[in-house]
Coordinates of N, CA and C in Angstrom, one line a residue:
M1205 N 144.4 -45.3 -90.3 CA 144.1 -46.2 -91.0 C 143.5 -47.1 -90.7
N1206 N 142.4 -47.6 -90.6 CA 141.3 -49.0 -90.0 C 141.3 -49.8 -91.2
Y1207 N 141.5 -51.4 -90.5 CA 141.4 -52.5 -91.5 C 140.2 -53.2 -91.1
P1208 N 139.6 -53.8 -91.6 CA 138.9 -55.2 -91.5 C 139.9 -56.4 -91.0
F1209 N 139.9 -56.9 -90.2 CA 140.7 -58.1 -89.5 C 139.7 -59.2 -89.6
P1210 N 140.2 -60.8 -90.0 CA 139.5 -62.3 -90.1 C 139.5 -62.4 -88.7
M1211 N 139.5 -61.7 -87.5 CA 140.0 -62.3 -86.1 C 138.8 -61.7 -85.5
D1212 N 138.1 -62.8 -84.8 CA 137.3 -61.7 -83.6 C 137.5 -62.3 -82.0
A1213 N 138.3 -63.1 -81.7 CA 138.5 -63.6 -80.4 C 138.6 -62.5 -79.4
I1214 N 138.4 -61.5 -79.8 CA 138.6 -59.7 -78.7 C 136.8 -59.6 -78.8
Q1215 N 136.4 -59.6 -77.0 CA 135.3 -59.4 -77.0 C 134.2 -58.1 -77.5
N1216 N 135.1 -57.1 -76.9 CA 134.6 -55.7 -76.9 C 134.4 -55.8 -78.2
Q1217 N 133.1 -55.7 -78.7 CA 133.3 -54.8 -80.8 C 133.5 -53.8 -80.9
T1218 N 133.3 -52.6 -79.2 CA 133.2 -51.1 -79.7 C 134.9 -50.6 -79.6
D1219 N 135.1 -51.3 -79.1 CA 136.7 -51.2 -79.2 C 137.6 -50.6 -80.2
P1220 N 138.2 -49.9 -80.7 CA 138.4 -49.3 -82.1 C 139.8 -49.8 -82.6
S1221 N 140.5 -51.1 -81.1 CA 141.8 -52.1 -81.3 C 141.3 -53.0 -82.1
T1222 N 140.0 -53.4 -81.8 CA 139.9 -54.5 -81.9 C 140.2 -55.1 -83.3
L1223 N 140.7 -56.4 -83.5 CA 141.4 -57.1 -84.8 C 140.2 -57.3 -86.0
D1224 N 139.2 -57.8 -85.3 CA 138.5 -58.6 -86.5 C 137.6 -57.3 -87.3
S1225 N 138.1 -55.8 -87.3 CA 137.5 -54.8 -88.0 C 138.4 -54.2 -89.0
R1226 N 139.5 -55.6 -89.0 CA 140.7 -54.6 -89.9 C 141.2 -56.0 -91.0
P1227 N 141.3 -55.3 -92.5 CA 141.6 -56.0 -93.3 C 143.0 -57.2 -93.5
F1228 N 142.7 -58.6 -93.6 CA 143.8 -58.7 -93.4 C 145.9 -58.8 -94.1
K1229 N 144.9 -58.3 -95.3 CA 146.1 -58.5 -96.2 C 146.6 -56.8 -96.2
E1230 N 146.3 -56.4 -95.9 CA 146.1 -54.9 -96.4 C 147.0 -54.3 -94.4
L1231 N 146.6 -55.1 -93.6 CA 147.3 -55.4 -91.9 C 148.8 -56.0 -92.4
I1232 N 148.5 -57.2 -92.7 CA 150.3 -57.7 -92.9 C 150.6 -57.0 -93.6
Q1233 N 150.8 -56.1 -95.0 CA 151.2 -55.3 -95.9 C 152.1 -53.8 -95.2
T1234 N 150.9 -53.7 -94.3 CA 151.4 -52.1 -93.2 C 152.5 -52.8 -92.6
I1235 N 152.2 -53.8 -91.4 CA 153.7 -54.5 -91.1 C 154.3 -55.1 -91.7
A1236 N 154.5 -55.3 -92.4 CA 155.2 -55.3 -93.6 C 156.5 -54.2 -93.7
Q1237 N 155.7 -53.2 -94.0 CA 156.6 -51.8 -94.4 C 157.3 -51.5 -93.4
V1238 N 156.3 -51.0 -91.7 CA 156.9 -50.6 -90.7 C 158.3 -51.3 -90.1
L1239 N 158.0 -52.6 -90.4 CA 159.3 -53.4 -89.8 C 160.5 -53.3 -90.9
S1240 N 160.2 -53.3 -92.2 CA 161.3 -53.1 -93.2 C 161.7 -51.5 -92.8
G1241 N 160.9 -50.7 -92.6 CA 161.8 -49.4 -92.3 C 162.8 -49.0 -91.3
N1242 N 162.6 -49.9 -89.7 CA 163.6 -49.7 -89.2 C 164.4 -50.8 -89.5
D1243 N 165.9 -50.2 -89.7 CA 166.9 -51.2 -90.0 C 167.9 -52.4 -88.7
G1244 N 167.2 -51.6 -88.2 CA 167.5 -52.4 -86.7 C 166.7 -53.9 -86.8
V1245 N 165.7 -54.2 -87.4 CA 165.1 -55.9 -88.2 C 166.3 -55.9 -89.5
L1246 N 166.7 -57.2 -89.0 CA 167.1 -58.3 -89.7 C 166.5 -58.5 -90.9
F1247 N 165.6 -59.5 -90.3 CA 164.5 -60.4 -90.5 C 163.4 -60.9 -89.2
A1248 N 162.5 -61.1 -90.1 CA 161.2 -60.9 -89.4 C 160.4 -61.8 -89.3
Y1249 N 159.4 -63.0 -88.5 CA 158.5 -63.6 -89.1 C 157.3 -63.1 -88.7
L1250 N 156.1 -63.6 -89.6 CA 154.4 -63.5 -88.9 C 154.2 -64.7 -88.3
Y1251 N 153.8 -65.0 -87.1 CA 153.8 -66.4 -86.9 C 152.3 -66.6 -85.9
G1252 N 151.7 -68.2 -85.5 CA 150.8 -68.0 -84.5 C 149.8 -67.8 -85.7
S1253 N 148.8 -67.3 -84.9 CA 147.0 -67.6 -85.6 C 147.3 -66.8 -86.5
S1254 N 148.1 -65.3 -86.7 CA 147.7 -64.1 -87.5 C 148.2 -64.6 -88.3
A1255 N 149.5 -65.7 -88.9 CA 150.1 -66.6 -89.9 C 149.3 -66.2 -90.9
S1256 N 148.2 -67.2 -90.0 CA 147.4 -68.3 -91.2 C 145.9 -67.1 -91.2
G1257 N 145.3 -65.7 -90.9 CA 144.6 -65.3 -90.7 C 143.5 -66.1 -89.9
E1258 N 143.5 -66.5 -89.2 CA 142.7 -67.8 -88.1 C 142.3 -66.4 -87.2
K1259 N 141.4 -66.8 -86.2 CA 140.7 -65.7 -85.7 C 142.2 -65.8 -84.0
G1260 N 142.4 -64.5 -83.4 CA 143.5 -64.8 -82.5 C 142.8 -63.4 -82.0
R1261 N 144.1 -62.7 -80.6 CA 143.5 -62.3 -80.0 C 144.9 -60.7 -80.6
D1262 N 146.1 -61.3 -81.0 CA 147.5 -60.6 -81.1 C 148.0 -61.1 -82.6
V1263 N 149.0 -60.1 -82.9 CA 149.7 -60.3 -83.6 C 151.2 -60.7 -83.4
D1264 N 151.6 -61.9 -83.7 CA 152.6 -62.7 -82.9 C 154.3 -62.4 -84.1
I1265 N 154.8 -61.8 -83.9 CA 156.2 -61.6 -84.8 C 157.1 -62.3 -84.0
G1266 N 158.2 -62.2 -84.6 CA 159.3 -62.9 -84.5 C 160.4 -62.2 -85.0
I1267 N 161.7 -61.2 -84.8 CA 162.3 -60.9 -85.2 C 163.8 -61.3 -84.7
F1268 N 164.8 -61.3 -85.5 CA 166.1 -60.6 -85.8 C 166.9 -59.4 -85.6
S1269 N 167.1 -59.0 -85.0 CA 167.6 -57.9 -84.5 C 169.7 -57.6 -84.9
E1270 N 170.0 -56.4 -85.1 CA 171.0 -55.9 -85.1 C 171.2 -56.1 -83.8
E1271 N 172.7 -57.1 -83.1 CA 173.4 -57.3 -81.9 C 173.6 -56.2 -81.3
S1272 N 174.0 -54.8 -82.3 CA 174.7 -53.4 -81.3 C 173.4 -53.1 -80.7
G1273 N 172.1 -53.0 -80.6 CA 170.8 -52.6 -80.6 C 170.2 -53.3 -79.3
D1274 N 169.6 -52.0 -78.6 CA 168.8 -52.6 -77.7 C 167.6 -53.5 -78.0
P1275 N 167.4 -54.9 -77.4 CA 166.1 -56.0 -77.7 C 164.7 -54.9 -77.2
H1276 N 165.3 -55.0 -76.5 CA 164.0 -54.3 -75.5 C 163.3 -52.8 -76.1
R1277 N 164.1 -51.9 -75.9 CA 164.0 -50.5 -76.8 C 163.6 -50.8 -78.4
L1278 N 164.0 -51.9 -79.1 CA 163.5 -52.2 -80.2 C 162.0 -52.2 -80.4
S1279 N 161.9 -53.8 -79.4 CA 160.1 -54.1 -79.2 C 159.6 -52.9 -79.0
S1280 N 159.6 -51.7 -78.2 CA 158.8 -51.8 -78.0 C 158.6 -50.2 -78.6
D1281 N 159.5 -49.8 -79.2 CA 159.4 -48.7 -80.8 C 158.8 -48.9 -81.7
L1282 N 158.9 -50.9 -82.1 CA 158.1 -51.4 -83.1 C 156.7 -50.9 -82.7
K1283 N 155.9 -51.5 -81.8 CA 154.8 -51.5 -80.8 C 154.9 -50.4 -81.6
V1284 N 155.4 -49.2 -81.1 CA 154.5 -47.6 -81.1 C 154.8 -47.4 -82.4
A1285 N 155.0 -47.9 -83.4 CA 155.5 -47.3 -84.9 C 154.0 -48.6 -85.5
L1286 N 154.0 -49.6 -84.6 CA 152.9 -50.2 -85.3 C 151.7 -50.1 -85.1
S1287 N 151.6 -49.2 -83.9 CA 150.1 -48.8 -83.5 C 149.6 -47.3 -84.1
T1288 N 151.0 -47.0 -84.5 CA 150.8 -45.4 -85.8 C 150.0 -46.1 -86.3
E1289 N 150.6 -47.0 -86.8 CA 150.1 -46.5 -88.6 C 149.0 -47.6 -89.2
T1290 N 148.8 -48.6 -87.7 CA 147.9 -49.4 -88.4 C 146.2 -48.9 -87.4
G1291 N 146.6 -48.2 -86.5 CA 145.3 -48.4 -85.0 C 145.4 -48.5 -84.5
L1292 N 145.7 -50.0 -84.2 CA 145.7 -50.7 -83.3 C 147.2 -50.7 -81.7
S1293 N 145.6 -51.3 -81.0 CA 147.2 -50.6 -80.2 C 147.9 -51.5 -79.8
P1294 N 149.3 -50.8 -79.4 CA 150.5 -51.1 -78.8 C 150.1 -52.9 -78.4
D1295 N 149.5 -53.2 -78.1 CA 149.6 -54.0 -76.9 C 148.6 -55.8 -78.0
V1296 N 148.1 -54.8 -78.7 CA 148.2 -56.3 -79.7 C 149.1 -57.0 -80.4
F1297 N 150.6 -56.2 -80.4 CA 151.9 -56.6 -81.5 C 152.5 -57.4 -80.3
D1298 N 152.1 -58.7 -80.2 CA 153.2 -59.7 -79.6 C 154.9 -59.8 -80.1
I1299 N 155.8 -58.6 -79.8 CA 156.8 -59.1 -80.7 C 158.0 -59.6 -79.7
R1300 N 158.8 -60.7 -80.2 CA 159.3 -61.7 -79.7 C 160.9 -61.4 -80.3
I1301 N 162.0 -61.7 -79.3 CA 163.2 -61.2 -80.3 C 163.8 -62.5 -80.7
L1302 N 164.8 -63.3 -81.7 CA 165.0 -64.5 -81.6 C 166.5 -64.6 -81.4
N1303 N 166.5 -63.3 -81.6 CA 168.7 -63.5 -81.4 C 168.6 -63.8 -80.0
G1304 N 169.7 -64.9 -80.4 CA 170.3 -66.3 -78.4 C 169.3 -66.9 -79.0
L1305 N 168.3 -67.5 -79.0 CA 167.0 -68.3 -78.6 C 168.3 -69.9 -79.2
N1306 N 168.8 -70.0 -80.2 CA 169.6 -71.2 -80.6 C 170.8 -71.5 -79.9
E1307 N 171.3 -70.5 -79.1 CA 172.6 -71.0 -78.3 C 172.7 -70.7 -76.5
Q1308 N 170.7 -70.4 -76.6 CA 170.3 -71.1 -75.3 C 170.3 -71.9 -74.4
G1309 N 170.5 -72.9 -75.9 CA 170.3 -74.7 -74.6 C 169.3 -75.1 -74.1
D1310 N 167.9 -74.3 -74.4 CA 166.8 -74.2 -73.3 C 165.4 -74.9 -74.9
L1311 N 165.4 -76.0 -74.3 CA 164.7 -77.0 -75.3 C 163.0 -76.6 -75.2
F1312 N 162.5 -75.2 -74.8 CA 161.2 -74.6 -74.6 C 161.5 -73.4 -75.4
A1313 N 163.6 -73.0 -76.1 CA 163.3 -72.5 -76.9 C 163.2 -72.8 -78.1
L1314 N 163.9 -74.2 -78.3 CA 163.9 -74.7 -79.6 C 162.3 -75.0 -80.0
L1315 N 161.6 -75.4 -79.1 CA 160.0 -75.9 -79.4 C 159.6 -74.1 -80.3
Y1316 N 159.7 -73.0 -79.1 CA 159.3 -72.0 -80.0 C 159.8 -71.3 -81.0
L1317 N 160.6 -71.8 -81.1 CA 162.2 -71.3 -82.4 C 161.1 -72.3 -83.7
K1318 N 160.8 -73.6 -83.0 CA 160.3 -74.7 -84.2 C 158.0 -73.9 -84.8
N1319 N 158.1 -73.6 -83.6 CA 156.8 -73.1 -83.8 C 156.6 -71.7 -84.8
V1320 N 157.4 -71.5 -84.8 CA 158.3 -69.8 -85.7 C 158.1 -70.5 -87.1
L1321 N 159.5 -71.2 -87.3 CA 159.7 -71.2 -87.8 C 159.1 -72.4 -89.4
S1322 N 157.7 -72.9 -88.3 CA 157.2 -73.5 -89.1 C 156.2 -73.6 -90.2
S1323 N 155.2 -72.6 -88.7 CA 153.8 -71.6 -89.3 C 154.3 -70.4 -89.6
G1324 N 155.7 -69.9 -89.5 CA 155.6 -68.3 -89.9 C 155.7 -67.8 -91.2
R1325 N 155.7 -66.9 -91.4 CA 156.1 -66.4 -92.9 C 156.5 -64.9 -92.6
I1326 N 158.0 -65.3 -93.5 CA 158.9 -64.2 -93.7 C 157.8 -63.0 -93.6
L1327 N 158.1 -61.9 -92.9 CA 158.3 -60.0 -93.4 C 158.6 -59.6 -94.3
V1328 N 160.6 -59.7 -93.4 CA 161.0 -59.0 -93.8 C 162.2 -60.0 -93.9
D1329 N 163.1 -59.7 -95.1 CA 164.6 -60.4 -94.9 C 165.5 -59.5 -95.2
R1330 N 166.2 -58.6 -94.7 CA 167.2 -57.8 -95.3 C 168.3 -58.4 -95.0
D1331 N 168.4 -59.9 -94.5 CA 169.9 -60.2 -94.5 C 169.8 -61.5 -94.7
P1332 N 169.1 -62.5 -96.1 CA 168.6 -63.5 -96.7 C 170.1 -64.9 -96.1
D1333 N 171.1 -64.4 -96.0 CA 172.4 -65.2 -95.8 C 172.7 -65.3 -93.9
L1334 N 172.6 -64.2 -93.3 CA 172.3 -64.5 -92.0 C 171.1 -65.3 -91.9
R1335 N 170.0 -65.0 -92.0 CA 168.6 -66.0 -91.6 C 168.8 -67.5 -91.8
S1336 N 170.2 -68.2 -93.1 CA 170.1 -68.5 -93.6 C 171.2 -69.7 -93.1
D1337 N 172.3 -68.7 -92.1 CA 173.1 -69.3 -90.9 C 172.0 -69.5 -89.2
F1338 N 171.1 -68.4 -89.4 CA 170.1 -68.9 -88.0 C 169.5 -70.4 -88.3
L1339 N 169.0 -70.8 -89.4 CA 168.0 -71.6 -89.8 C 169.1 -72.7 -89.8
E1340 N 170.4 -72.7 -90.0 CA 171.0 -74.2 -90.0 C 171.6 -74.5 -88.4
R1341 N 171.9 -73.7 -88.0 CA 172.0 -73.6 -86.4 C 171.0 -74.1 -85.7
Y1342 N 169.8 -73.6 -85.9 CA 168.5 -74.0 -85.5 C 168.5 -75.8 -85.9
G1343 N 168.8 -75.8 -87.2 CA 168.8 -77.3 -87.5 C 169.3 -78.4 -86.2
S1344 N 170.6 -78.1 -86.6 CA 171.4 -78.2 -86.2 C 171.3 -78.6 -85.0
R1345 N 170.9 -77.5 -83.6 CA 170.5 -77.7 -82.3 C 169.8 -78.9 -82.3
F1346 N 168.5 -78.5 -83.1 CA 167.3 -79.3 -82.9 C 167.6 -81.1 -83.4
R1347 N 167.7 -81.1 -83.8 CA 168.5 -82.7 -84.0 C 169.3 -83.1 -83.1
E1348 N 170.2 -82.2 -82.3 CA 170.9 -82.5 -81.6 C 170.2 -83.1 -79.9
C1349 N 168.9 -82.1 -79.6 CA 168.0 -82.1 -78.5 C 166.8 -83.2 -79.4
E1350 N 166.5 -83.6 -80.1 CA 165.5 -84.5 -81.1 C 165.3 -85.2 -79.7
G1351 N 166.2 -86.0 -79.4 CA 165.6 -87.3 -78.1 C 164.9 -86.8 -76.9
L1352 N 165.4 -85.9 -76.3 CA 164.6 -85.0 -75.0 C 163.4 -84.4 -75.5
I1353 N 163.8 -83.8 -76.9 CA 162.3 -82.7 -76.9 C 161.3 -84.1 -77.3
Q1354 N 161.1 -85.3 -77.6 CA 160.4 -86.3 -78.2 C 160.2 -86.7 -76.5
E1355 N 161.0 -86.4 -75.4 CA 160.7 -87.0 -74.4 C 159.1 -85.6 -73.7
V1356 N 159.7 -84.7 -73.5 CA 158.8 -83.7 -73.1 C 157.5 -83.4 -74.0
L1357 N 157.9 -84.3 -75.1 CA 156.5 -83.5 -75.4 C 155.6 -84.7 -75.6
A1358 N 156.0 -86.1 -74.9 CA 155.0 -87.3 -74.7 C 154.5 -87.6 -73.9

């Protein structure tokens, strides 16, 4: 299935995996369906340029997964499934696992989460209570580190 997509940053227009030849709304619906079909995905965000339909090179997806699963395998499996369903190259999908980022104690992980959570669109929300707890832990951790974050950004 090929969709027109409003991102034309990829230069090779003859490449069938380019994003600018796929309709944005249908592509996002297909991505949400693929992610919803995987029991390992508890909640997922679309973020980055693709969340707002802006031009970009990839589709950024943040996933919170089952703790018992292998996150690297999940990411690889999802890239293959997304590629199969959309006709885009697996390399177009930048999938990041969100598990553990709140607990890392890394300012850059918190800044990354800020980007995902502030500009992202929820694609899957299989466990709203878990997502709410995740957001509360993020907010608490961000407030704890806010002074340091402001210094880093200054």
